[in-house]
Short mmCIF file of C-alpha atoms (C1' of nucleotides) and ligand atoms in Angstrom, two decimals:
data_model
loop_
_atom_site.label_atom_id
_atom_site.label_comp_id
_atom_site.label_asym_id
_atom_site.label_seq_id
_atom_site.Cartn_x
_atom_site.Cartn_y
_atom_site.Cartn_z
CA UNK A 1 46.80 114.92 288.90
CA UNK A 2 45.55 114.54 285.08
CA UNK A 3 48.06 113.60 282.26
CA UNK A 4 46.53 112.73 279.16
CA UNK A 5 47.82 113.28 275.71
CA UNK A 6 47.42 116.46 274.25
CA UNK A 7 44.93 115.04 271.58
CA UNK A 8 42.08 117.96 272.11
CA UNK A 9 44.65 120.82 272.47
CA UNK A 10 47.14 122.13 269.81
CA UNK A 11 50.66 120.86 270.08
CA UNK A 12 53.56 119.22 268.37
CA UNK A 13 52.28 116.25 267.06
CA UNK A 14 55.36 115.46 265.25
CA UNK A 15 57.17 114.76 268.63
CA UNK A 16 54.24 112.22 269.36
CA UNK A 17 54.78 110.58 265.97
CA UNK A 18 58.48 110.58 266.03
CA UNK A 19 58.36 109.27 269.73
CA UNK A 20 55.64 106.30 269.34
CA UNK A 21 57.41 105.11 266.21
CA UNK A 22 61.01 105.23 267.78
CA UNK A 23 59.90 103.67 270.69
CA UNK A 24 57.81 100.70 268.88
CA UNK A 25 61.10 100.25 266.35
CA UNK A 26 63.54 100.12 269.40
CA UNK A 27 61.04 97.94 270.98
CA UNK A 28 60.45 95.22 268.36
CA UNK A 29 64.23 94.96 267.78
CA UNK A 30 64.47 94.26 271.32
CA UNK A 31 62.38 91.54 271.15
CA UNK A 32 62.79 90.19 268.06
CA UNK A 33 59.24 91.21 266.92
CA UNK A 34 59.15 91.53 263.37
CA UNK A 35 57.86 95.57 262.40
CA UNK A 36 57.22 94.42 259.12
CA UNK A 37 55.95 96.79 255.61
CA UNK A 38 52.35 96.65 256.80
CA UNK A 39 52.78 96.71 260.14
CA UNK A 40 54.95 99.78 260.23
CA UNK A 41 52.52 101.39 257.75
CA UNK A 42 49.41 100.79 259.95
CA UNK A 43 51.30 102.15 262.53
CA UNK A 44 51.90 105.13 260.64
CA UNK A 45 48.50 105.88 259.36
CA UNK A 46 47.45 105.71 263.18
CA UNK A 47 49.82 107.66 263.89
CA UNK A 48 48.58 110.80 261.69
CA UNK A 49 46.63 112.17 263.85
CA UNK A 50 44.86 111.13 267.68
CA UNK A 51 41.61 110.26 265.71
CA UNK A 52 40.58 106.84 265.91
CA UNK A 53 40.41 104.90 262.76
CA UNK A 54 38.10 101.70 261.94
CA UNK A 55 40.06 98.66 260.25
CA UNK A 56 38.63 99.49 257.08
CA UNK A 57 39.67 103.04 257.42
CA UNK A 58 43.10 101.66 257.52
CA UNK A 59 42.28 99.53 254.79
CA UNK A 60 41.16 102.02 252.28
CA UNK A 61 44.48 104.45 253.29
CA UNK A 62 46.40 101.40 252.64
CA UNK A 63 44.63 100.56 249.31
CA UNK A 64 45.20 104.72 247.84
CA UNK A 65 48.61 103.77 248.34
CA UNK A 66 48.61 101.19 245.59
CA UNK A 67 48.98 98.43 248.05
CA UNK A 68 45.51 96.19 246.67
CA UNK A 69 45.08 95.06 250.41
CA UNK A 70 41.92 92.95 251.69
CA UNK A 71 40.49 92.97 254.99
CA UNK A 72 42.71 90.47 256.80
CA UNK A 73 45.56 92.79 256.09
CA UNK A 74 44.45 95.25 257.76
CA UNK A 75 43.25 93.30 260.57
CA UNK A 76 46.14 91.12 261.16
CA UNK A 77 48.55 94.62 261.45
CA UNK A 78 45.90 95.77 263.68
CA UNK A 79 46.45 92.86 266.18
CA UNK A 80 50.20 92.76 265.81
CA UNK A 81 50.27 96.34 267.04
CA UNK A 82 47.11 95.75 269.63
CA UNK A 83 48.78 92.70 271.13
CA UNK A 84 52.20 94.20 271.75
CA UNK A 85 50.68 97.15 273.31
CA UNK A 86 51.49 99.24 270.45
CA UNK A 87 48.01 100.37 269.53
CA UNK A 88 44.67 99.92 271.32
CA UNK A 89 41.09 99.12 269.92
CA UNK A 90 38.54 101.79 271.47
CA UNK A 91 35.78 99.23 272.04
CA UNK A 92 33.04 101.79 272.35
CA UNK A 93 33.88 102.76 268.61
CA UNK A 94 35.20 99.75 267.16
CA UNK A 95 38.06 101.67 266.35
CA UNK A 96 41.95 101.78 267.03
CA UNK A 97 44.25 104.07 268.24
CA UNK A 98 48.07 104.39 268.44
CA UNK A 99 49.36 104.03 271.88
CA UNK A 100 51.37 107.08 273.08
CA UNK A 101 52.28 105.96 276.22
CA UNK A 102 54.00 102.94 275.07
CA UNK A 103 56.04 100.57 277.39
CA UNK A 104 54.14 102.17 280.50
CA UNK A 105 50.65 100.87 279.53
CA UNK A 106 48.62 98.21 281.64
CA UNK A 107 44.87 99.07 281.52
CA UNK A 108 43.95 101.98 278.71
CA UNK A 109 41.95 104.76 279.70
CA UNK A 110 40.12 106.84 276.99
CA UNK A 111 38.35 110.01 276.54
CA UNK A 112 36.32 109.37 273.13
CA UNK A 113 34.96 112.52 271.41
CA UNK A 114 31.84 111.13 269.71
CA UNK A 115 31.60 114.14 267.07
CA UNK A 116 34.94 114.20 265.77
CA UNK A 117 36.17 110.90 267.05
CA UNK A 118 39.50 112.45 268.20
CA UNK A 119 40.51 109.96 271.42
CA UNK A 120 42.53 111.34 274.46
CA UNK A 121 44.74 108.35 276.16
CA UNK A 122 44.82 109.36 279.87
CA UNK A 123 48.09 107.53 282.07
CA UNK A 124 46.80 108.68 285.33
CA UNK A 125 43.52 107.04 285.21
CA UNK A 126 44.98 103.78 284.60
CA UNK A 127 47.62 104.00 287.37
CA UNK A 128 44.99 102.20 289.64
CA UNK A 129 42.21 99.37 288.11
CA UNK A 130 39.37 100.24 289.44
CA UNK A 131 38.11 96.54 289.33
CA UNK A 132 41.37 95.33 290.95
CA UNK A 133 39.68 94.89 294.49
CA UNK A 134 36.51 93.05 293.41
CA UNK A 135 38.07 91.02 290.95
CA UNK A 136 40.29 89.40 294.07
CA UNK A 137 37.33 89.30 296.36
CA UNK A 138 35.62 86.85 293.54
CA UNK A 139 38.60 85.25 292.70
CA UNK A 140 38.71 86.35 288.94
CA UNK A 141 41.79 86.83 287.35
CA UNK A 142 41.76 89.78 285.65
CA UNK A 143 43.66 90.05 281.79
CA UNK A 144 42.55 92.95 280.11
CA UNK A 145 41.12 95.88 281.20
CA UNK A 146 39.84 98.61 279.76
CA UNK A 147 37.90 102.21 281.15
CA UNK A 148 35.99 104.57 278.42
CA UNK A 149 34.40 107.70 278.77
CA UNK A 150 32.62 108.78 275.49
CA UNK A 151 31.12 112.55 275.28
CA UNK A 152 32.22 115.62 273.57
CA UNK A 153 35.36 117.51 273.30
CA UNK A 154 35.44 121.30 274.32
CA UNK A 155 35.88 122.55 270.44
CA UNK A 156 32.93 120.15 269.48
CA UNK A 157 30.69 121.14 272.23
CA UNK A 158 31.40 124.81 270.78
CA UNK A 159 29.90 123.74 267.54
CA UNK A 160 26.56 122.36 269.44
CA UNK A 161 27.76 118.64 269.26
CA UNK A 162 26.18 116.31 266.61
CA UNK B 1 34.83 97.23 299.66
CA UNK B 2 34.27 95.15 297.20
CA UNK B 3 30.50 95.34 296.08
CA UNK B 4 29.78 93.07 292.91
CA UNK B 5 26.71 90.83 291.79
CA UNK B 6 26.57 87.45 292.63
CA UNK B 7 27.26 86.32 289.14
CA UNK B 8 30.24 83.68 289.97
CA UNK B 9 28.97 82.14 293.29
CA UNK B 10 25.87 80.47 294.27
CA UNK B 11 23.08 82.11 294.98
CA UNK B 12 19.21 82.56 294.81
CA UNK B 13 19.05 83.82 291.57
CA UNK B 14 14.92 84.05 291.59
CA UNK B 15 15.69 87.20 293.58
CA UNK B 16 17.91 88.81 291.15
CA UNK B 17 15.06 88.26 288.57
CA UNK B 18 11.97 89.28 290.50
CA UNK B 19 13.59 92.56 291.93
CA UNK B 20 15.29 93.77 288.65
CA UNK B 21 11.72 93.12 286.93
CA UNK B 22 9.97 94.70 289.83
CA UNK B 23 11.61 97.20 289.78
CA UNK B 24 11.72 98.23 285.91
CA UNK B 25 8.12 97.33 286.19
CA UNK B 26 7.53 100.29 288.66
CA UNK B 27 10.05 102.39 287.10
CA UNK B 28 8.37 102.29 283.76
CA UNK B 29 4.67 102.87 285.36
CA UNK B 30 6.09 106.23 287.18
CA UNK B 31 7.98 107.62 284.31
CA UNK B 32 5.35 107.09 281.49
CA UNK B 33 7.36 104.46 279.72
CA UNK B 34 5.81 101.57 278.18
CA UNK B 35 7.16 98.42 278.85
CA UNK B 36 5.84 96.85 276.01
CA UNK B 37 5.50 92.94 275.28
CA UNK B 38 8.71 93.12 273.24
CA UNK B 39 10.76 95.00 275.73
CA UNK B 40 9.61 92.81 278.54
CA UNK B 41 10.54 89.51 277.21
CA UNK B 42 13.44 90.48 276.33
CA UNK B 43 14.07 91.62 279.62
CA UNK B 44 13.36 88.47 280.87
CA UNK B 45 15.67 86.52 278.41
CA UNK B 46 18.39 88.90 279.84
CA UNK B 47 17.56 88.39 283.00
CA UNK B 48 17.46 84.36 282.87
CA UNK B 49 21.03 84.34 283.99
CA UNK B 50 24.54 86.37 284.36
CA UNK B 51 25.90 85.49 280.83
CA UNK B 52 25.93 88.24 278.67
CA UNK B 53 24.11 87.84 275.13
CA UNK B 54 24.08 88.92 272.09
CA UNK B 55 21.85 90.50 270.14
CA UNK B 56 21.25 87.67 267.28
CA UNK B 57 21.03 85.23 270.67
CA UNK B 58 18.33 87.55 271.86
CA UNK B 59 16.31 87.42 268.60
CA UNK B 60 17.10 83.57 268.40
CA UNK B 61 14.93 83.17 271.89
CA UNK B 62 12.49 85.28 270.52
CA UNK B 63 11.90 83.28 267.84
CA UNK B 64 12.01 79.83 269.30
CA UNK B 65 8.93 81.13 271.06
CA UNK B 66 6.87 81.50 267.80
CA UNK B 67 7.79 85.26 267.93
CA UNK B 68 9.04 85.35 264.54
CA UNK B 69 10.83 88.41 264.49
CA UNK B 70 13.78 90.09 262.39
CA UNK B 71 16.70 91.82 263.79
CA UNK B 72 15.36 95.47 264.63
CA UNK B 73 12.79 93.84 266.76
CA UNK B 74 15.67 92.81 268.82
CA UNK B 75 17.79 95.87 268.47
CA UNK B 76 15.16 97.94 269.41
CA UNK B 77 13.82 96.34 272.57
CA UNK B 78 17.64 96.30 273.54
CA UNK B 79 18.29 100.06 273.04
CA UNK B 80 15.11 100.64 274.99
CA UNK B 81 16.55 98.73 277.80
CA UNK B 82 20.00 100.34 277.57
CA UNK B 83 18.71 103.65 276.94
CA UNK B 84 16.96 103.51 280.58
CA UNK B 85 19.68 102.07 282.03
CA UNK B 86 17.40 98.51 282.58
CA UNK B 87 20.10 96.19 280.25
CA UNK B 88 24.08 97.66 279.65
CA UNK B 89 25.94 96.54 276.40
CA UNK B 90 29.02 94.79 277.62
CA UNK B 91 31.18 96.35 274.44
CA UNK B 92 34.40 94.08 274.59
CA UNK B 93 32.22 91.26 273.73
CA UNK B 94 29.10 93.06 271.64
CA UNK B 95 26.56 91.79 274.43
CA UNK B 96 23.94 92.41 276.55
CA UNK B 97 23.41 91.82 280.38
CA UNK B 98 20.25 93.07 282.66
CA UNK B 99 21.25 95.82 285.21
CA UNK B 100 21.56 94.48 288.42
CA UNK B 101 21.98 97.37 290.33
CA UNK B 102 19.01 99.82 288.26
CA UNK B 103 18.77 102.95 289.98
CA UNK B 104 21.76 103.85 291.19
CA UNK B 105 23.16 103.02 287.70
CA UNK B 106 26.15 105.76 286.31
CA UNK B 107 29.16 104.03 284.61
CA UNK B 108 28.67 100.40 284.94
CA UNK B 109 31.77 98.31 285.78
CA UNK B 110 32.30 94.64 284.53
CA UNK B 111 34.13 91.51 285.08
CA UNK B 112 33.35 89.95 282.32
CA UNK B 113 34.78 85.87 281.80
CA UNK B 114 35.90 85.59 278.60
CA UNK B 115 35.20 81.64 278.57
CA UNK B 116 31.39 81.30 280.34
CA UNK B 117 30.82 84.76 279.37
CA UNK B 118 29.10 85.65 282.51
CA UNK B 119 29.74 88.85 283.66
CA UNK B 120 29.54 90.57 287.21
CA UNK B 121 28.57 93.84 287.67
CA UNK B 122 30.43 96.03 290.25
CA UNK B 123 28.98 98.66 292.38
CA UNK B 124 32.00 99.93 294.07
CA UNK B 125 33.67 100.09 291.04
CA UNK B 126 31.62 102.79 289.34
CA UNK B 127 31.18 105.53 292.29
CA UNK B 128 34.25 107.47 291.08
CA UNK B 129 34.87 108.06 287.33
CA UNK B 130 38.40 107.46 286.87
CA UNK B 131 38.44 110.05 283.79
CA UNK B 132 36.83 112.46 285.81
CA UNK B 133 39.86 114.54 286.61
CA UNK B 134 41.07 114.35 283.22
CA UNK B 135 37.92 115.73 281.65
CA UNK B 136 37.56 118.56 283.50
CA UNK B 137 41.08 119.41 282.82
CA UNK B 138 40.49 119.61 279.08
CA UNK B 139 36.99 121.14 279.64
CA UNK B 140 35.73 117.43 278.00
CA UNK B 141 32.15 116.58 278.96
CA UNK B 142 31.68 113.08 279.48
CA UNK B 143 27.96 111.45 278.93
CA UNK B 144 28.50 107.90 279.69
CA UNK B 145 31.67 105.85 280.89
CA UNK B 146 32.49 101.80 280.81
CA UNK B 147 35.05 100.03 282.58
CA UNK B 148 35.28 96.39 281.49
CA UNK B 149 37.80 94.02 283.09
CA UNK B 150 37.88 90.60 280.80
CA UNK B 151 39.48 87.58 282.13
CA UNK B 152 38.51 84.13 284.04
CA UNK B 153 36.23 83.50 286.40
CA UNK B 154 37.27 81.08 289.53
CA UNK B 155 35.97 77.77 287.71
CA UNK B 156 36.57 78.56 283.96
CA UNK B 157 39.97 79.25 285.74
CA UNK B 158 40.11 75.53 287.41
CA UNK B 159 38.82 74.09 283.85
CA UNK B 160 42.24 75.23 282.53
CA UNK B 161 40.31 78.48 280.84
CA UNK B 162 39.67 78.23 276.97
"C1'" DA C 1 -16.77 106.89 269.45
"C1'" DA C 2 -13.74 109.14 266.19
"C1'" DT C 3 -9.91 111.61 264.96
"C1'" DC C 4 -5.19 112.50 265.28
"C1'" DG C 5 -0.30 112.83 266.39
"C1'" DA C 6 3.14 110.25 268.62
"C1'" DT C 7 4.69 105.71 269.43
"C1'" DA C 8 5.79 101.35 268.49
"C1'" DT C 9 6.29 97.08 265.61
"C1'" DG C 10 6.73 94.62 260.73
"C1'" DT C 11 9.65 93.83 256.89
"C1'" DT C 12 13.19 94.03 253.38
"C1'" DA C 13 17.67 94.94 252.58
"C1'" DT C 14 22.03 96.57 253.13
"C1'" DC C 15 26.01 98.19 255.78
"C1'" DT C 16 29.80 97.57 258.68
"C1'" DT C 17 32.86 94.71 261.27
"C1'" DA C 18 35.50 90.55 261.97
"C1'" DT C 19 37.38 86.08 260.80
"C1'" DA C 20 37.62 81.09 258.38
"C1'" DA C 21 40.30 78.70 256.05
"C1'" DC C 22 44.07 77.72 252.71
"C1'" DA C 23 47.67 78.33 249.39
"C1'" DA C 24 51.52 80.60 248.50
"C1'" DT C 25 56.31 83.48 250.43
"C1'" DA C 26 59.73 84.81 253.09
"C1'" DT C 27 62.85 84.40 257.61
"C1'" DC C 28 66.02 82.48 260.50
"C1'" DG C 29 68.59 79.38 262.54
"C1'" DA C 30 70.61 74.45 261.85
"C1'" DT D 1 70.49 74.53 251.68
"C1'" DC D 2 66.91 73.04 254.37
"C1'" DG D 3 62.92 73.04 257.11
"C1'" DA D 4 60.19 74.71 260.72
"C1'" DT D 5 57.76 78.80 261.81
"C1'" DA D 6 56.19 83.26 261.09
"C1'" DT D 7 54.11 86.31 257.55
"C1'" DT D 8 51.27 87.18 253.49
"C1'" DG D 9 48.04 87.05 249.49
"C1'" DT D 10 42.75 85.37 248.48
"C1'" DT D 11 38.45 84.23 248.62
"C1'" DA D 12 34.64 83.50 250.90
"C1'" DT D 13 31.64 84.18 254.58
"C1'" DA D 14 29.79 84.60 259.60
"C1'" DA D 15 28.30 88.22 262.88
"C1'" DG D 16 27.01 92.56 264.54
"C1'" DA D 17 24.45 96.51 263.29
"C1'" DT D 18 21.17 99.82 260.76
"C1'" DA D 19 18.32 102.64 256.89
"C1'" DA D 20 14.17 103.06 255.29
"C1'" DC D 21 9.22 102.30 254.95
"C1'" DA D 22 4.97 100.92 255.62
"C1'" DT D 23 1.63 99.31 258.90
"C1'" DA D 24 -0.26 99.50 263.67
"C1'" DT D 25 -1.03 100.66 268.34
"C1'" DC D 26 -1.39 103.98 271.86
"C1'" DG D 27 -3.29 107.69 274.33
"C1'" DA D 28 -5.04 112.61 274.40
"C1'" DT D 29 -8.36 115.62 272.54
"C1'" DT D 30 -13.01 116.60 270.53
ZN1 LIG E 1 49.68 114.36 269.11
ZN1 LIG E 2 35.25 116.75 269.06
ZN1 LIG E 3 21.73 86.30 290.10
ZN1 LIG E 4 34.12 81.88 283.61
#
DNA sequence: AATCGATATGTTATCTTATAACAATATCGA
DNA sequence: TCGATATTGTTATAAGATAACATATCGATT
């Protein structure tokens, strides 16, 4: 039974935002992780929508807030968020999205619209790692898996695609 | 039942090579595609092993053969091979591998060793697109899917990993 | 064989993405 | 307060990818 974020349909996105931010705040407190100013701001920027942002997009956003930051600032914050499962890197488009199933996150699975860069995260698709059987058979130890499908969301299909 | 390339175990690799090259040659003839000198050379370079090569690795190989090529030469050849399913891009490591199941290729699935960059392609893991149900539910049209698992192959585990 | 459109290559320059390296600060427990 | 550890600031550069345009090649048509 499909179970994805509501990225492609109208929804109460402020609920997405507050839920994720609350979870991350709580997790950081619980695990002694430091959710510093820069890290929190980057997370908030990612949480503004379900659109994937490049590291330099994030950087530009920081800089329009008087922040005067260089690339490592953005990459470090993003690395922190990704390392702890609060955000994901979407490999196909070298971009980042906030995680909307934090705490339940193993192998993220995404539907990526190539036109509007909106990304829906799927919970159902990542319950079973499709490569697990192969890995076991060859004694390969999997550390991280990504499943990504690129295409067109419904509304971009209507607009003929890009 | 697992079914991957023998990338991580000893095998008769010349069979991998000749089979793939023969198939590509035949397909190009059948479909009127032009397997030019540069494209064939790049394919042969990729086929030398099951190790993923970056575009600039390929370029360097071309140049050590007197070829004097610039980046677009490599990227164009790689794009041609990827477009027709003769090679794949491994997104996680921005690198390319020859396809070892040409003609049966839909959504490629890979086991990627982060230490030696060897890549095993799985046929079984891609029979069913794990995101298909989600896509249908939200009327998202999938054009291309990649499934990638990174970790350590058996022999790199023995060496403690990197 | 000459012509012509389409495809592919050669070449230069530039853009985007990501990290190395090291100095300066801040944090937090002993 | 001290000192180890983690974080930030800053400069420079590495690595990956493409834009743009000139030239050459291919292959069908006359
Ligand atoms: Zn939302
Ligand atoms: Zn879209
Ligand atoms: Zn082989
Ligand atoms: Zn290995």
